[in-house]
Amino acid sequence: MQDTSLIENKIARKGKLLKKIGIILCAVILSFLLLSTVLTFVFQDKIANIFLMHLYKTTKVEIKHKSISFSLIRKFPMASLQINDIHVKDLQGIHNLLQAEKIFLQFNVLDLLRNNYTIRRIDISNADLHLIINEKGENNWNIFQFNDSIQSENVEVRLNTIQLNKVKLLFEHHPQKIIVSSLVEYLSAKGNFSENVFTAHLSSDMFIHELSVDKVVYLSEQPLYLRTKLSIDTEKDIYSIEGGNFDLDILKFTANVTLSKPQDKFYLQTHVAIKNAYIEKITRKLPKLVQIKTTTLKPAGVFSLTFDMNGEVGKKNKLNIKGKFAWKKGSIENIENNIKLSKVKMEGQFSTTIPHTLSATKIVIKDFSAELKQGQFQGALEVENLDQPLVALSVNGALNLEDLHSFIPTNYFYKVTGNADIDISFKNKFTQLKKITAQDFTHSDIEGNIIFSNVLLQIRENENMLENLSGDLRFDNQVIHAEKLTGILKGNLFELKGKIENVFPYILDNKSRLRINADIYLPELDMNKLFAKGIKGVKKNTEKQQEQELFFPANMDFDFTFKMDKLSYNQFKAQNTEGKATLFKNILQLENLQMNTCDGKLQATGRIAQTDNENYSLKCQANLSDINIQKLFFAFGNFGQNNLTDKNIRGITSSNITFHTILRKNITLVPNSIVSEIDVVIENGELNNFLPLESLSKFIALNELKNVRFATLENRIRIENSTITIPNMEIKNNALDLLIMGKHAFAGNIDYHIKLLLQDVLSKKIKNRKQKEDFGDVIDDNTGQVYLHLLATGNIDNPVFKWDAHSAKKGFQKQFSDQKQQIQQIQQRNNPTTTPNNIKGKEKEKEKDLNNPNKQQPEIEIEEDW
């Protein structure tokens, strides 16, 4: 019981003590409130008048306010002077420099009791602050004036705290075209601001509405959290930010900045470190002009950057910038083609200057690597001078070319598939990076290898594609050496070994020409496939796909030494073909062309020149040795005629041919353009069922004319103006020996002069004896060689034979001339006094008589038309 009473007494005593304390506190508070009220009533008007008078004296601009009040309680433990609805004009008197709902000037209460009116703190709430630097470089906020003439009643400014709440800040720098619009939700700055040397601690929560330079928006609608330490030395003009932490939603970075003015110039020293920034967040906040460049290729990943910027700032900026960067967990996505370059990693460094930023920029990427869908690569890159960049690149890896083609935004090839192993180093100086031209690659240094496997390549949409390309390409600066490069062009397999020049200009520029110097081997060349109209892979109707078209590769020159096991075109077949083909500026030159064909051998040289979009000029010289003429006619489609075909002719021919014509694009000849001379020899020949010969059946038994054999036929034939001209040609055969000359038009019209030995006609070869009388009187020339002259006209399918009086007359004159010469020689031997002049005189007289129509001549009669 005693213990309980003791506890109760202690509780009672504590209760009384707490009650007393409470009473005392209430008394103190009431006393403080009473004192505050009294002091406020005593000091309000005095303090307000003192500060307003000081404010008006120390400013150069108009200031207006609505009301003013003093309080010891509102900002306790500091006394405060509240100015409501204040408007401050800027220095030019055009804009409001400051418009605030409330401004609090705070004092130490003890200072006030000692009549020391020292401002210790300023709070500004719900305000608009508009800072401007005009075109002349003059600011609008230098509104204060301090000189000895301005008297004050112990008013001082010894700020240790500045606080802003909900202040809209608009800063305009007209010379630099800089605009900053932001809302300062909260800013606190603490330090001995009245000292010449002090350190202030800053913390702020802001929202940047817009930061733009020359109308290009670099930041918009972006929160910023700032925590830093600011050191100021006004005696030495040194201002620095130490350990500044800046937190943007898209970026976090630390910065140390020192701005000093040892003499007349400001010098800047800056170190900035950005760690683990997400590129996709940054790109979303980039200026629209920059975002446009990322609409096709979208980067992502984690980015880190450190850089130092040192130098002179002010009217003339002379800054040196150096830094390092790293990109990891990266990717670049081609949005249009839905393909991504993944696992991107790189590290590098950069440097530049201000001004001349682009020309002084140097970027070195020591190591980069990435992967595509079906491939990976790695390498290094160095770029110097972005105005006229010098680029050094080394890359190696295994790539799927279709993936690479889909990923690259600018497609230099129309279509490409397949695989390639790459190991290349490249160095070149470009005129500019925005537009790469063919001329830029004139002096590029390229070394390394590309090994192709099963590649399909089509450079331009309207060009033929190369399929199944495989082989090794070795780069030696401007020359690519191909080591056994195999592929298929329009169904024809080829194997190429040689060098290729001017590749990059050819790819980049439609006017640049590719140059190839190589040995090429084709197991089998089907020229029907090669000349087939249309490009494989392009949908066309069946009829058009069967058409043929002569073409030269666009913007390509080549010098090929070629070999082919087999060559075919329509019915033409050849084996072991070889030669040299040169194409230069749409002129194809063939040299030393040799092939085995039609059981013989063909050798030729030729030239095909493109004269316009539809026509080509063809010239060639050919030598045919031991050619089976029947196979020759079949191979060349009977040369486009139906009168003498492979079914009619047999034999072995050797010929020398010169040929010129206009060749249409569809590989048809222009008939009236053909000019040709043919020296032809046919041995062991046969003409079977040849209709024109069968027309001579009036003279020879028809059975004998169905199969005419001759040992040797030799002549020179000329073709011009759509006409075949045949000089005198003697044909000795089993049916009828004859001499023939004349013309044969392509349309089938003929004009043949035929000379038959009459004794052959009258011998056993004649059909019947009655026809002897049809030839009229026969005059012997004392040699027994009397000829019958015929003229074959009309069409080759239905020739008309007539007596050839003109040729007969020439034949008589020649016979008479030969006889006179023989007589002269006999007379000269028998009568030595007879002179050649006398003989010639008598001959002339006889010729006059013979040619005189008034004197009777021997007549030969024959029916006009048989």
CSV table of N, CA and C in Angstrom, one decimal, residues 96-165:
chain,number,residue,atom,x,y,z
A,96,ASN,N,8.0,44.4,-68.7
A,96,ASN,CA,8.2,44.3,-67.3
A,96,ASN,C,9.4,43.3,-67.0
A,97,LEU,N,10.3,43.8,-66.2
A,97,LEU,CA,11.4,43.0,-65.8
A,97,LEU,C,10.9,41.9,-64.8
A,98,LEU,N,10.1,42.4,-63.8
A,98,LEU,CA,9.6,41.5,-62.8
A,98,LEU,C,8.2,41.9,-62.5
A,99,GLN,N,7.4,40.9,-62.4
A,99,GLN,CA,6.0,41.0,-62.0
A,99,GLN,C,5.7,39.9,-61.0
A,100,ALA,N,5.5,40.3,-59.7
A,100,ALA,CA,5.4,39.3,-58.7
A,100,ALA,C,4.2,39.5,-57.8
A,101,GLU,N,3.6,38.4,-57.4
A,101,GLU,CA,2.4,38.5,-56.5
A,101,GLU,C,2.9,38.9,-55.1
A,102,LYS,N,4.0,38.3,-54.7
A,102,LYS,CA,4.5,38.5,-53.3
A,102,LYS,C,6.1,38.5,-53.3
A,103,ILE,N,6.6,39.5,-52.6
A,103,ILE,CA,8.1,39.5,-52.3
A,103,ILE,C,8.3,39.7,-50.9
A,104,PHE,N,9.0,38.9,-50.3
A,104,PHE,CA,9.3,39.0,-48.8
A,104,PHE,C,10.8,39.4,-48.6
A,105,LEU,N,11.0,40.5,-47.9
A,105,LEU,CA,12.3,40.9,-47.5
A,105,LEU,C,12.4,40.6,-46.0
A,106,GLN,N,13.4,39.8,-45.6
A,106,GLN,CA,13.4,39.3,-44.2
A,106,GLN,C,14.6,39.9,-43.4
A,107,PHE,N,14.4,40.1,-42.1
A,107,PHE,CA,15.4,40.8,-41.3
A,107,PHE,C,15.6,40.0,-40.0
A,108,ASN,N,16.7,40.2,-39.3
A,108,ASN,CA,16.9,39.7,-38.0
A,108,ASN,C,16.2,40.7,-37.0
A,109,VAL,N,15.4,40.2,-36.1
A,109,VAL,CA,14.6,41.1,-35.2
A,109,VAL,C,15.5,41.9,-34.3
A,110,LEU,N,16.6,41.4,-33.9
A,110,LEU,CA,17.5,42.1,-33.0
A,110,LEU,C,18.1,43.3,-33.8
A,111,ASP,N,18.3,43.1,-35.1
A,111,ASP,CA,18.9,44.2,-35.9
A,111,ASP,C,17.9,45.3,-36.0
A,112,LEU,N,16.6,45.0,-36.1
A,112,LEU,CA,15.6,46.0,-36.1
A,112,LEU,C,15.5,46.8,-34.8
A,113,LEU,N,15.7,46.1,-33.7
A,113,LEU,CA,15.7,46.8,-32.4
A,113,LEU,C,16.8,47.7,-32.3
A,114,ARG,N,17.9,47.4,-33.0
A,114,ARG,CA,19.1,48.3,-33.0
A,114,ARG,C,19.1,49.3,-34.1
A,115,ASN,N,17.9,49.4,-34.8
A,115,ASN,CA,17.8,50.3,-35.9
A,115,ASN,C,18.8,49.9,-37.1
A,116,ASN,N,19.1,48.7,-37.2
A,116,ASN,CA,20.0,48.2,-38.2
A,116,ASN,C,19.1,47.4,-39.2
A,117,TYR,N,18.8,48.0,-40.4
A,117,TYR,CA,17.9,47.4,-41.3
A,117,TYR,C,18.6,46.6,-42.4
A,118,THR,N,19.0,45.5,-42.0
A,118,THR,CA,19.8,44.6,-42.9
A,118,THR,C,18.9,43.5,-43.5
A,119,ILE,N,18.9,43.4,-44.8
A,119,ILE,CA,18.1,42.4,-45.4
A,119,ILE,C,19.0,41.1,-45.4
A,120,ARG,N,18.4,40.0,-44.8
A,120,ARG,CA,19.1,38.8,-44.7
A,120,ARG,C,18.6,37.7,-45.8
A,121,ARG,N,17.4,37.9,-46.2
A,121,ARG,CA,16.8,36.9,-47.1
A,121,ARG,C,15.7,37.5,-48.0
A,122,ILE,N,15.6,37.0,-49.2
A,122,ILE,CA,14.6,37.4,-50.1
A,122,ILE,C,13.8,36.2,-50.6
A,123,ASP,N,12.5,36.2,-50.5
A,123,ASP,CA,11.6,35.2,-51.0
A,123,ASP,C,10.7,35.8,-52.1
A,124,ILE,N,10.6,35.2,-53.3
A,124,ILE,CA,9.8,35.7,-54.3
A,124,ILE,C,8.8,34.5,-54.7
A,125,SER,N,7.5,34.8,-54.8
A,125,SER,CA,6.5,33.8,-55.1
A,125,SER,C,5.6,34.3,-56.2
A,126,ASN,N,5.2,33.3,-57.0
A,126,ASN,CA,4.2,33.6,-58.1
A,126,ASN,C,4.6,34.8,-58.9
A,127,ALA,N,5.8,34.7,-59.6
A,127,ALA,CA,6.3,35.8,-60.3
A,127,ALA,C,6.6,35.5,-61.8
A,128,ASP,N,6.8,36.5,-62.6
A,128,ASP,CA,7.3,36.4,-63.9
A,128,ASP,C,8.5,37.2,-64.0
A,129,LEU,N,9.6,36.6,-64.5
A,129,LEU,CA,10.9,37.3,-64.6
A,129,LEU,C,11.3,37.2,-66.1
A,130,HIS,N,11.5,38.3,-66.7
A,130,HIS,CA,11.8,38.4,-68.1
A,130,HIS,C,13.2,39.1,-68.3
A,131,LEU,N,14.2,38.3,-68.7
A,131,LEU,CA,15.5,38.8,-68.9
A,131,LEU,C,15.8,38.8,-70.4
A,132,ILE,N,16.4,40.0,-70.8
A,132,ILE,CA,16.7,40.2,-72.3
A,132,ILE,C,18.1,40.7,-72.4
A,133,ILE,N,18.8,40.2,-73.5
A,133,ILE,CA,20.0,40.9,-74.0
A,133,ILE,C,19.6,41.2,-75.4
A,134,ASN,N,19.6,42.6,-75.7
A,134,ASN,CA,19.2,43.0,-77.0
A,134,ASN,C,20.3,42.9,-78.1
A,135,GLU,N,19.9,43.3,-79.3
A,135,GLU,CA,20.9,43.1,-80.5
A,135,GLU,C,22.2,43.9,-80.2
A,136,LYS,N,22.2,44.9,-79.4
A,136,LYS,CA,23.4,45.7,-79.1
A,136,LYS,C,24.2,45.0,-78.0
A,137,GLY,N,23.7,43.9,-77.4
A,137,GLY,CA,24.4,43.3,-76.4
A,137,GLY,C,24.1,43.9,-75.0
A,138,GLU,N,23.1,44.7,-74.9
A,138,GLU,CA,22.7,45.4,-73.6
A,138,GLU,C,21.7,44.6,-72.9
A,139,ASN,N,21.8,44.4,-71.6
A,139,ASN,CA,20.8,43.6,-70.8
A,139,ASN,C,19.8,44.6,-70.3
A,140,ASN,N,18.7,44.0,-69.8
A,140,ASN,CA,17.5,44.8,-69.3
A,140,ASN,C,17.4,44.8,-67.8
A,141,TRP,N,18.3,44.1,-67.1
A,141,TRP,CA,18.2,43.9,-65.7
A,141,TRP,C,19.2,44.7,-64.8
A,142,ASN,N,20.0,45.5,-65.5
A,142,ASN,CA,21.0,46.3,-64.7
A,142,ASN,C,20.3,47.6,-64.2
A,143,ILE,N,19.3,47.4,-63.3
A,143,ILE,CA,18.5,48.5,-62.9
A,143,ILE,C,18.9,49.2,-61.6
A,144,PHE,N,20.0,48.7,-60.9
A,144,PHE,CA,20.4,49.3,-59.7
A,144,PHE,C,21.5,50.3,-59.9
A,145,GLN,N,21.5,51.3,-59.1
A,145,GLN,CA,22.6,52.3,-59.1
A,145,GLN,C,23.1,52.6,-57.7
A,146,PHE,N,24.4,52.5,-57.5
A,146,PHE,CA,25.0,52.7,-56.1
A,146,PHE,C,26.1,53.8,-56.3
A,147,ASN,N,25.9,54.9,-55.5
A,147,ASN,CA,27.0,55.9,-55.5
A,147,ASN,C,26.9,56.6,-54.1
A,148,ASP,N,27.8,57.5,-53.9
A,148,ASP,CA,27.9,58.1,-52.6
A,148,ASP,C,26.8,59.1,-52.3
A,149,SER,N,26.2,59.6,-53.4
A,149,SER,CA,25.1,60.6,-53.2
A,149,SER,C,23.8,60.0,-52.7
A,150,ILE,N,23.7,58.7,-52.8
A,150,ILE,CA,22.5,58.0,-52.3
A,150,ILE,C,22.7,57.8,-50.8
A,151,GLN,N,21.9,58.4,-50.0
A,151,GLN,CA,21.9,58.3,-48.5
A,151,GLN,C,20.9,57.2,-48.1
A,152,SER,N,21.2,56.4,-47.2
A,152,SER,CA,20.3,55.5,-46.6
A,152,SER,C,20.4,55.5,-45.1
A,153,GLU,N,19.3,55.1,-44.5
A,153,GLU,CA,19.2,55.0,-43.0
A,153,GLU,C,19.6,53.6,-42.6
A,154,ASN,N,20.9,53.3,-42.5
A,154,ASN,CA,21.4,52.0,-42.0
A,154,ASN,C,20.8,50.8,-42.8
A,155,VAL,N,20.4,51.0,-44.1
A,155,VAL,CA,19.9,49.9,-44.8
A,155,VAL,C,21.0,49.2,-45.5
A,156,GLU,N,21.1,47.9,-45.3
A,156,GLU,CA,22.1,47.1,-45.9
A,156,GLU,C,21.5,45.8,-46.5
A,157,VAL,N,22.2,45.2,-47.4
A,157,VAL,CA,21.8,44.0,-48.0
A,157,VAL,C,22.9,43.0,-47.7
A,158,ARG,N,22.6,42.1,-46.8
A,158,ARG,CA,23.5,41.0,-46.5
A,158,ARG,C,22.8,39.7,-46.6
A,159,LEU,N,22.5,39.3,-47.8
A,159,LEU,CA,21.7,38.1,-48.1
A,159,LEU,C,22.5,36.9,-47.7
A,160,ASN,N,21.8,35.9,-47.1
A,160,ASN,CA,22.4,34.6,-47.0
A,160,ASN,C,21.4,33.5,-47.6
A,161,THR,N,20.2,34.0,-48.0
A,161,THR,CA,19.3,33.0,-48.6
A,161,THR,C,18.4,33.8,-49.6
A,162,ILE,N,18.3,33.1,-50.8
A,162,ILE,CA,17.4,33.6,-51.8
A,162,ILE,C,16.5,32.4,-52.2
A,163,GLN,N,15.2,32.6,-52.2
A,163,GLN,CA,14.3,31.5,-52.5
A,163,GLN,C,13.3,32.0,-53.5
A,164,LEU,N,13.1,31.1,-54.5
A,164,LEU,CA,12.0,31.4,-55.5
A,164,LEU,C,11.0,30.3,-55.5
A,165,ASN,N,9.7,30.7,-55.6
A,165,ASN,CA,8.7,29.7,-55.7
A,165,ASN,C,7.7,30.0,-56.8
